[in-house]
Amino acid sequence: MTSTPLITRELFIDGKWTAGAGDERLEVLNPATEQTIAEVPQATPADIDAAVRAARRAFDEGPWPAMRPAERAKILAAMADEMTRRRAELVELNITEAGSTRMIADFLQVGTPIDHFADMAHRVLPQFAFEQPVPPIYGRGIGQGAVVREPYGVAALITAFNFPFLLNLAKLAPALAAGCTAVLKSSPYTPLEALVLGEIAESAGLPPGVLNIVTGDVAAGEALTQHPGVDIVSFTGSDAVGRKVYAQGADSIKKVVLELGGKSANILLDDSDLDKVMESVLGGIITHAGQGCALLTRVLVHQSLHDELVARIVGTLGFITVGDPADPATMMGPLIRDVQRQRVESLIAAGVAEGAQIAFGGGRPAHLDRGFFLEPTLFVGVDNRMRIAQDEFFGPVGVVIPFSDDDEAVRIANDSRYGLCGGVWSADSQRAVALARRLRTGMVTINGGGGGLNPAAPFGGYKYSGVGREFGEYGLSEYLQHKTLQWPVG
């Protein structure tokens, strides 16, 4: 693993780069080497206030909300073009800052969000119905009217560390497309993939104040979610913090969109082809070291296939290369920080204490003395009531739970406080679809889904997995208000 020269960045407020009001600096680490790769200002509540005020002025007095959708689309398309031009650089930044393996960084962390951003500019925004007529009303004369969709206002966008560039763009694209102005606050672990968007906005000619980018600790975050100048909050993170954000926005009746955790079930029916399911099953454990809210981390398998499946998983995990994420041969990288690794290790210990058995892994890789690595880990002998089946690991840990029939599979899958994603495998596609419709989740992939993350499909979940949706027309709608206009005829 090679060292990286120290990067310095500033906050981006009102179209200008600033060192902020405070003296504290935030060190950014490479999670694979534990080396400091960058220093950025730690934003203070005063910086948050300055950012919100800039966004407020840009919304109330600036040109952005009043622009025709085609005009906004042109600037967003220029931003997408600039991201595409800098794609290789963004991939390297993601590997270094977030610890993604090269394949995940190139495809899911960077490539997919750029494609989604471009889709917003080229397809969604030009075609979106910002104004629609309503049927006439007959009474005291005849009334006719229209429903107008208008930008919500100033948007506070708060993102997590696991897929930083994707999450930043998943919020920023619809907010800007709607005509909102924004304050983007990144995770303290991954500020660089937010701040770089200031450079991209400058290059594309985004008006000053439309996008403001800050860092900050808990105090800064609370200053943002509670600020009277903010109209809508969109947060991605844990359900524990999401509940606090929801409460903080309530005092001033802000709209709050939440994309939270998951404990998603991958259901393998008795006619499943184990050769076909293995990539999906392994992906739920090792993809970005398990740091993904939509990963299928509970494997529910028909009891007739249980032993063979476990043997296959254990046999394959032994060949998973864990190490330097910059090496194209590496299949799993590190967790983001040691504190996250310790949380995962604590939950692993809880699983053992509850009586589950570790079929593979459970420790730290012996060949790596630096970096926040864990072995890919598999639990068997799991009861769905155990903590390891109910709580989100956010680490490279999967659990296997057998079931006897389709009804029991549905019951186990839905026995969760989360409802983000799910998967169903069967040789009978109609049977798989029928079972998928019974799952209380926002998304279900059937026989692997195919094609990847669809920018035209809504992303979000039920229950503790959140409120609202992201991506495409559905994400854009979250940042729009409805206004009814009515006038007399004749």
Short mmCIF file of C-alpha atoms in Angstrom, two decimals, residues 64-386:
data_model
loop_
_atom_site.label_atom_id
_atom_site.label_comp_id
_atom_site.label_asym_id
_atom_site.label_seq_id
_atom_site.Cartn_x
_atom_site.Cartn_y
_atom_site.Cartn_z
CA TRP A 64 -32.01 29.25 -9.86
CA PRO A 65 -35.59 28.52 -8.68
CA ALA A 66 -37.07 30.69 -11.45
CA MET A 67 -35.08 29.10 -14.26
CA ARG A 68 -36.93 27.01 -16.79
CA PRO A 69 -36.31 23.28 -16.26
CA ALA A 70 -34.38 23.16 -19.53
CA GLU A 71 -32.00 25.84 -18.24
CA ARG A 72 -31.36 23.95 -15.01
CA ALA A 73 -30.95 20.73 -17.00
CA LYS A 74 -28.24 22.34 -19.12
CA ILE A 75 -26.15 23.21 -16.05
CA LEU A 76 -26.70 19.81 -14.47
CA ALA A 77 -25.64 18.17 -17.73
CA ALA A 78 -22.45 20.26 -17.66
CA MET A 79 -21.80 19.03 -14.11
CA ALA A 80 -22.31 15.43 -15.26
CA ASP A 81 -19.89 16.00 -18.14
CA GLU A 82 -17.27 17.38 -15.75
CA MET A 83 -17.69 14.38 -13.46
CA THR A 84 -17.25 12.06 -16.42
CA ARG A 85 -14.09 13.91 -17.43
CA ARG A 86 -12.72 13.51 -13.88
CA ARG A 87 -14.02 9.96 -13.38
CA ALA A 88 -10.61 8.31 -13.02
CA GLU A 89 -9.61 10.87 -10.39
CA LEU A 90 -12.89 10.36 -8.50
CA VAL A 91 -12.36 6.60 -8.50
CA GLU A 92 -8.91 6.99 -6.95
CA LEU A 93 -10.32 9.41 -4.37
CA ASN A 94 -13.04 6.94 -3.40
CA ILE A 95 -10.56 4.08 -3.02
CA THR A 96 -8.33 6.21 -0.82
CA GLU A 97 -10.99 7.92 1.28
CA ALA A 98 -13.76 5.30 1.56
CA GLY A 99 -11.64 2.15 1.22
CA SER A 100 -13.62 0.75 -1.71
CA THR A 101 -12.11 -1.96 -3.82
CA ARG A 102 -11.25 -0.80 -7.31
CA MET A 103 -14.12 -2.66 -8.94
CA ILE A 104 -16.73 -1.29 -6.53
CA ALA A 105 -15.27 2.23 -6.76
CA ASP A 106 -15.32 2.29 -10.54
CA PHE A 107 -18.79 0.83 -10.97
CA LEU A 108 -21.05 1.41 -7.99
CA GLN A 109 -19.35 4.18 -6.05
CA VAL A 110 -18.58 6.52 -8.97
CA GLY A 111 -19.84 5.26 -12.32
CA THR A 112 -23.43 4.57 -11.26
CA PRO A 113 -24.03 7.93 -9.53
CA ILE A 114 -22.61 9.84 -12.51
CA ASP A 115 -24.99 7.90 -14.76
CA HIS A 116 -27.89 8.70 -12.44
CA PHE A 117 -26.94 12.39 -12.33
CA ALA A 118 -26.82 12.49 -16.13
CA ASP A 119 -30.17 10.70 -16.28
CA MET A 120 -31.69 13.42 -14.11
CA ALA A 121 -30.35 16.09 -16.46
CA HIS A 122 -31.14 14.43 -19.79
CA ARG A 123 -34.31 12.37 -19.15
CA VAL A 124 -36.09 13.13 -15.89
CA LEU A 125 -35.93 16.91 -15.70
CA PRO A 126 -36.86 17.72 -19.33
CA GLN A 127 -39.84 15.33 -19.24
CA PHE A 128 -41.14 16.04 -15.75
CA ALA A 129 -44.67 17.53 -15.49
CA PHE A 130 -44.15 20.67 -13.40
CA GLU A 131 -47.66 21.88 -14.28
CA GLN A 132 -50.81 19.89 -14.95
CA PRO A 133 -54.43 20.95 -15.51
CA VAL A 134 -57.18 19.85 -13.14
CA PRO A 135 -60.76 19.04 -14.19
CA PRO A 136 -63.18 21.99 -14.09
CA ILE A 137 -65.49 22.43 -11.12
CA TYR A 138 -69.13 23.47 -11.55
CA GLY A 139 -70.99 25.40 -8.85
CA ARG A 140 -71.17 29.15 -8.62
CA GLY A 141 -70.07 29.39 -12.20
CA ILE A 142 -67.25 27.31 -13.61
CA GLY A 143 -63.79 27.11 -12.10
CA GLN A 144 -60.73 25.89 -13.93
CA GLY A 145 -57.20 25.49 -12.74
CA ALA A 146 -53.82 23.80 -12.63
CA VAL A 147 -51.52 22.12 -10.14
CA VAL A 148 -48.03 23.59 -10.15
CA ARG A 149 -45.00 21.82 -8.72
CA GLU A 150 -42.62 24.29 -7.07
CA PRO A 151 -39.23 23.82 -5.36
CA TYR A 152 -39.43 23.17 -1.63
CA GLY A 153 -36.80 25.76 -0.75
CA VAL A 154 -33.48 25.33 1.04
CA ALA A 155 -32.48 21.67 1.31
CA ALA A 156 -30.15 20.29 3.98
CA LEU A 157 -28.51 17.17 2.54
CA ILE A 158 -26.70 14.96 5.05
CA THR A 159 -24.86 11.89 3.83
CA ALA A 160 -23.10 8.82 5.22
CA PHE A 161 -19.58 7.45 4.81
CA ASN A 162 -20.22 4.15 3.07
CA PHE A 163 -21.10 5.29 -0.45
CA PRO A 164 -20.24 8.97 -0.17
CA PHE A 165 -20.14 10.06 -3.80
CA LEU A 166 -23.26 8.08 -4.68
CA LEU A 167 -25.20 9.41 -1.69
CA ASN A 168 -24.11 12.99 -2.34
CA LEU A 169 -25.33 12.84 -5.93
CA ALA A 170 -28.48 10.89 -5.07
CA LYS A 171 -29.60 13.88 -3.00
CA LEU A 172 -28.02 16.70 -4.93
CA ALA A 173 -29.38 15.77 -8.38
CA PRO A 174 -33.09 15.89 -7.47
CA ALA A 175 -32.70 18.86 -5.13
CA LEU A 176 -31.03 20.99 -7.79
CA ALA A 177 -33.30 19.70 -10.54
CA ALA A 178 -36.32 20.78 -8.51
CA GLY A 179 -34.94 24.31 -8.20
CA CYS A 180 -33.96 24.03 -4.56
CA THR A 181 -30.76 25.44 -3.17
CA ALA A 182 -28.70 23.19 -0.95
CA VAL A 183 -26.32 22.78 1.96
CA LEU A 184 -24.52 19.46 1.61
CA LYS A 185 -22.97 18.07 4.79
CA SER A 186 -20.81 14.98 4.46
CA SER A 187 -19.74 12.40 6.98
CA PRO A 188 -16.63 13.54 8.91
CA TYR A 189 -14.94 10.41 7.55
CA THR A 190 -15.49 11.24 3.85
CA PRO A 191 -15.56 15.02 3.27
CA LEU A 192 -13.39 15.00 0.14
CA GLU A 193 -16.01 13.37 -2.07
CA ALA A 194 -18.41 16.16 -1.12
CA LEU A 195 -16.01 19.10 -1.37
CA VAL A 196 -14.88 18.08 -4.86
CA LEU A 197 -18.43 18.82 -6.00
CA GLY A 198 -17.77 22.50 -5.32
CA GLU A 199 -15.08 22.43 -7.99
CA ILE A 200 -17.47 20.67 -10.36
CA ALA A 201 -20.24 23.21 -9.65
CA GLU A 202 -17.85 26.09 -10.36
CA SER A 203 -16.76 24.52 -13.62
CA ALA A 204 -20.37 24.05 -14.76
CA GLY A 205 -21.44 27.61 -13.91
CA LEU A 206 -23.82 26.84 -11.05
CA PRO A 207 -24.85 30.23 -9.56
CA PRO A 208 -23.26 31.16 -6.20
CA GLY A 209 -25.14 29.98 -3.14
CA VAL A 210 -27.08 27.27 -4.94
CA LEU A 211 -24.70 24.61 -3.60
CA ASN A 212 -22.88 25.02 -0.30
CA ILE A 213 -20.68 22.25 1.09
CA VAL A 214 -19.71 21.91 4.75
CA THR A 215 -18.18 19.42 7.13
CA GLY A 216 -18.83 19.33 10.86
CA ASP A 217 -19.45 17.32 13.99
CA VAL A 218 -22.69 16.59 15.85
CA ALA A 219 -23.11 20.24 16.88
CA ALA A 220 -22.81 21.35 13.26
CA GLY A 221 -25.28 18.70 12.17
CA GLU A 222 -27.84 19.77 14.73
CA ALA A 223 -27.34 23.41 13.73
CA LEU A 224 -28.21 22.42 10.17
CA THR A 225 -31.26 20.24 10.86
CA GLN A 226 -32.70 22.79 13.29
CA HIS A 227 -31.90 25.93 11.30
CA PRO A 228 -35.03 28.04 10.64
CA GLY A 229 -33.75 28.81 7.15
CA VAL A 230 -33.92 25.15 6.07
CA ASP A 231 -37.17 23.91 4.51
CA ILE A 232 -36.40 20.24 3.84
CA VAL A 233 -33.89 17.78 5.29
CA SER A 234 -32.70 14.63 3.53
CA PHE A 235 -30.60 12.33 5.70
CA THR A 236 -28.87 9.02 5.06
CA GLY A 237 -27.47 7.08 8.00
CA SER A 238 -28.45 4.83 10.89
CA ASP A 239 -32.01 4.57 12.15
CA ALA A 240 -30.84 5.73 15.59
CA VAL A 241 -29.52 9.02 14.22
CA GLY A 242 -32.39 9.23 11.74
CA ARG A 243 -34.91 9.34 14.58
CA LYS A 244 -32.99 12.27 16.11
CA VAL A 245 -32.95 14.10 12.79
CA TYR A 246 -36.69 13.49 12.42
CA ALA A 247 -37.31 14.98 15.86
CA GLN A 248 -35.00 17.95 15.24
CA GLY A 249 -36.88 18.87 12.09
CA ALA A 250 -40.26 18.62 13.80
CA ASP A 251 -39.99 21.81 15.85
CA SER A 252 -40.06 23.94 12.70
CA ILE A 253 -42.28 21.52 10.71
CA LYS A 254 -39.61 20.73 8.15
CA LYS A 255 -40.14 18.01 5.62
CA VAL A 256 -37.72 15.18 6.43
CA VAL A 257 -36.66 12.42 4.03
CA LEU A 258 -34.83 9.51 5.63
CA GLU A 259 -32.84 6.70 4.02
CA LEU A 260 -31.81 4.50 6.92
CA GLY A 261 -30.67 0.98 7.69
CA GLY A 262 -31.61 -2.49 6.58
CA LYS A 263 -31.41 -6.14 7.53
CA SER A 264 -32.53 -7.49 4.21
CA ALA A 265 -33.39 -11.13 3.55
CA ASN A 266 -32.20 -13.13 0.54
CA ILE A 267 -34.72 -15.96 0.19
CA LEU A 268 -33.64 -19.18 -1.55
CA LEU A 269 -36.68 -21.36 -2.27
CA ASP A 270 -36.43 -25.12 -2.48
CA ASP A 271 -36.06 -25.13 -6.29
CA SER A 272 -33.21 -22.56 -6.31
CA ASP A 273 -30.10 -23.24 -8.39
CA LEU A 274 -27.20 -22.82 -5.95
CA ASP A 275 -24.78 -22.23 -8.81
CA LYS A 276 -26.75 -19.11 -9.70
CA VAL A 277 -27.30 -17.75 -6.19
CA MET A 278 -23.70 -17.78 -4.97
CA GLU A 279 -22.67 -14.38 -6.36
CA SER A 280 -25.66 -12.75 -4.67
CA VAL A 281 -25.12 -14.55 -1.36
CA LEU A 282 -21.42 -13.71 -1.22
CA GLY A 283 -22.08 -10.13 -2.30
CA GLY A 284 -24.29 -9.61 0.73
CA ILE A 285 -21.27 -10.35 2.92
CA ILE A 286 -18.23 -8.91 1.17
CA THR A 287 -19.50 -5.97 -0.94
CA HIS A 288 -17.69 -2.91 0.45
CA ALA A 289 -16.89 -4.98 3.55
CA GLY A 290 -20.60 -5.22 4.32
CA GLN A 291 -21.01 -1.45 4.63
CA GLY A 292 -24.22 -1.14 2.64
CA CYS A 293 -27.75 -0.56 3.92
CA ALA A 294 -29.37 -2.54 1.07
CA LEU A 295 -27.09 -5.58 1.22
CA LEU A 296 -28.84 -8.93 1.62
CA THR A 297 -27.23 -9.99 4.89
CA ARG A 298 -29.84 -12.50 6.11
CA VAL A 299 -29.76 -15.61 3.93
CA LEU A 300 -33.01 -17.56 4.32
CA VAL A 301 -32.63 -20.95 2.66
CA HIS A 302 -34.99 -23.88 2.38
CA GLN A 303 -33.93 -26.53 4.87
CA SER A 304 -33.31 -29.07 2.08
CA LEU A 305 -30.56 -26.82 0.65
CA HIS A 306 -29.13 -25.50 3.92
CA ASP A 307 -26.13 -27.78 4.42
CA GLU A 308 -24.97 -27.66 0.81
CA LEU A 309 -25.30 -23.87 0.71
CA VAL A 310 -23.30 -23.40 3.91
CA ALA A 311 -20.57 -25.71 2.61
CA ARG A 312 -20.36 -23.72 -0.61
CA ILE A 313 -20.21 -20.35 1.18
CA VAL A 314 -17.52 -21.53 3.58
CA GLY A 315 -15.50 -23.04 0.77
CA THR A 316 -15.68 -19.85 -1.29
CA LEU A 317 -14.99 -17.36 1.52
CA GLY A 318 -11.59 -18.97 1.96
CA PHE A 319 -10.63 -17.66 -1.49
CA ILE A 320 -11.76 -14.06 -0.87
CA THR A 321 -8.71 -11.78 -0.98
CA VAL A 322 -8.81 -9.16 1.79
CA GLY A 323 -6.36 -6.30 1.64
CA ASP A 324 -5.26 -3.20 -0.27
CA PRO A 325 -8.37 -1.91 -2.07
CA ALA A 326 -6.22 -0.20 -4.70
CA ASP A 327 -5.00 -3.62 -5.89
CA PRO A 328 -7.34 -4.84 -8.65
CA ALA A 329 -7.02 -8.40 -7.28
CA THR A 330 -8.46 -7.43 -3.88
CA MET A 331 -12.05 -8.56 -3.37
CA MET A 332 -12.74 -6.99 0.03
CA GLY A 333 -11.27 -3.88 1.63
CA PRO A 334 -11.40 -2.37 5.12
CA LEU A 335 -14.11 -0.94 7.32
CA ILE A 336 -14.13 2.82 7.50
CA ARG A 337 -12.66 3.26 11.02
CA ASP A 338 -11.57 1.21 14.00
CA VAL A 339 -14.64 2.28 15.96
CA GLN A 340 -16.82 0.71 13.26
CA ARG A 341 -14.71 -2.46 13.33
CA GLN A 342 -15.13 -2.67 17.10
CA ARG A 343 -18.92 -2.31 16.75
CA VAL A 344 -18.98 -5.24 14.34
CA GLU A 345 -16.72 -7.31 16.59
CA SER A 346 -19.01 -6.59 19.54
CA LEU A 347 -22.04 -7.85 17.62
CA ILE A 348 -20.09 -10.94 16.51
CA ALA A 349 -19.35 -11.65 20.18
CA ALA A 350 -23.04 -11.17 21.00
CA GLY A 351 -23.95 -13.75 18.36
CA VAL A 352 -21.61 -16.31 19.90
CA ALA A 353 -23.00 -15.53 23.35
CA GLU A 354 -26.54 -16.12 22.06
CA GLY A 355 -25.57 -19.58 20.82
CA ALA A 356 -24.96 -19.05 17.11
CA GLN A 357 -21.92 -20.70 15.56
CA ILE A 358 -19.25 -19.07 13.43
CA ALA A 359 -18.84 -21.21 10.31
CA PHE A 360 -16.14 -18.96 8.87
CA GLY A 361 -14.08 -15.96 9.94
CA GLY A 362 -14.95 -13.93 13.00
CA GLY A 363 -11.55 -12.28 13.50
CA ARG A 364 -9.02 -9.93 11.96
CA PRO A 365 -6.90 -11.06 9.01
CA ALA A 366 -3.58 -12.29 10.37
CA HIS A 367 -1.57 -11.01 7.39
CA LEU A 368 -2.66 -7.36 7.78
CA ASP A 369 -1.18 -5.32 10.61
CA ARG A 370 -2.47 -1.94 9.38
CA GLY A 371 -5.91 -0.86 8.31
CA PHE A 372 -9.36 -1.50 9.72
CA PHE A 373 -9.85 -4.98 8.30
CA LEU A 374 -12.04 -7.88 9.36
CA GLU A 375 -12.41 -11.37 7.97
CA PRO A 376 -15.60 -12.13 6.04
CA THR A 377 -17.73 -13.94 8.60
CA LEU A 378 -20.60 -16.41 8.38
CA PHE A 379 -22.96 -17.42 11.20
CA VAL A 380 -25.07 -20.59 11.26
CA GLY A 381 -27.37 -21.96 13.93
CA VAL A 382 -29.12 -18.59 13.95
CA ASP A 383 -32.59 -17.91 15.30
CA ASN A 384 -34.23 -14.85 13.76
CA ARG A 385 -34.88 -13.44 17.24
CA MET A 386 -31.15 -13.15 17.93
#
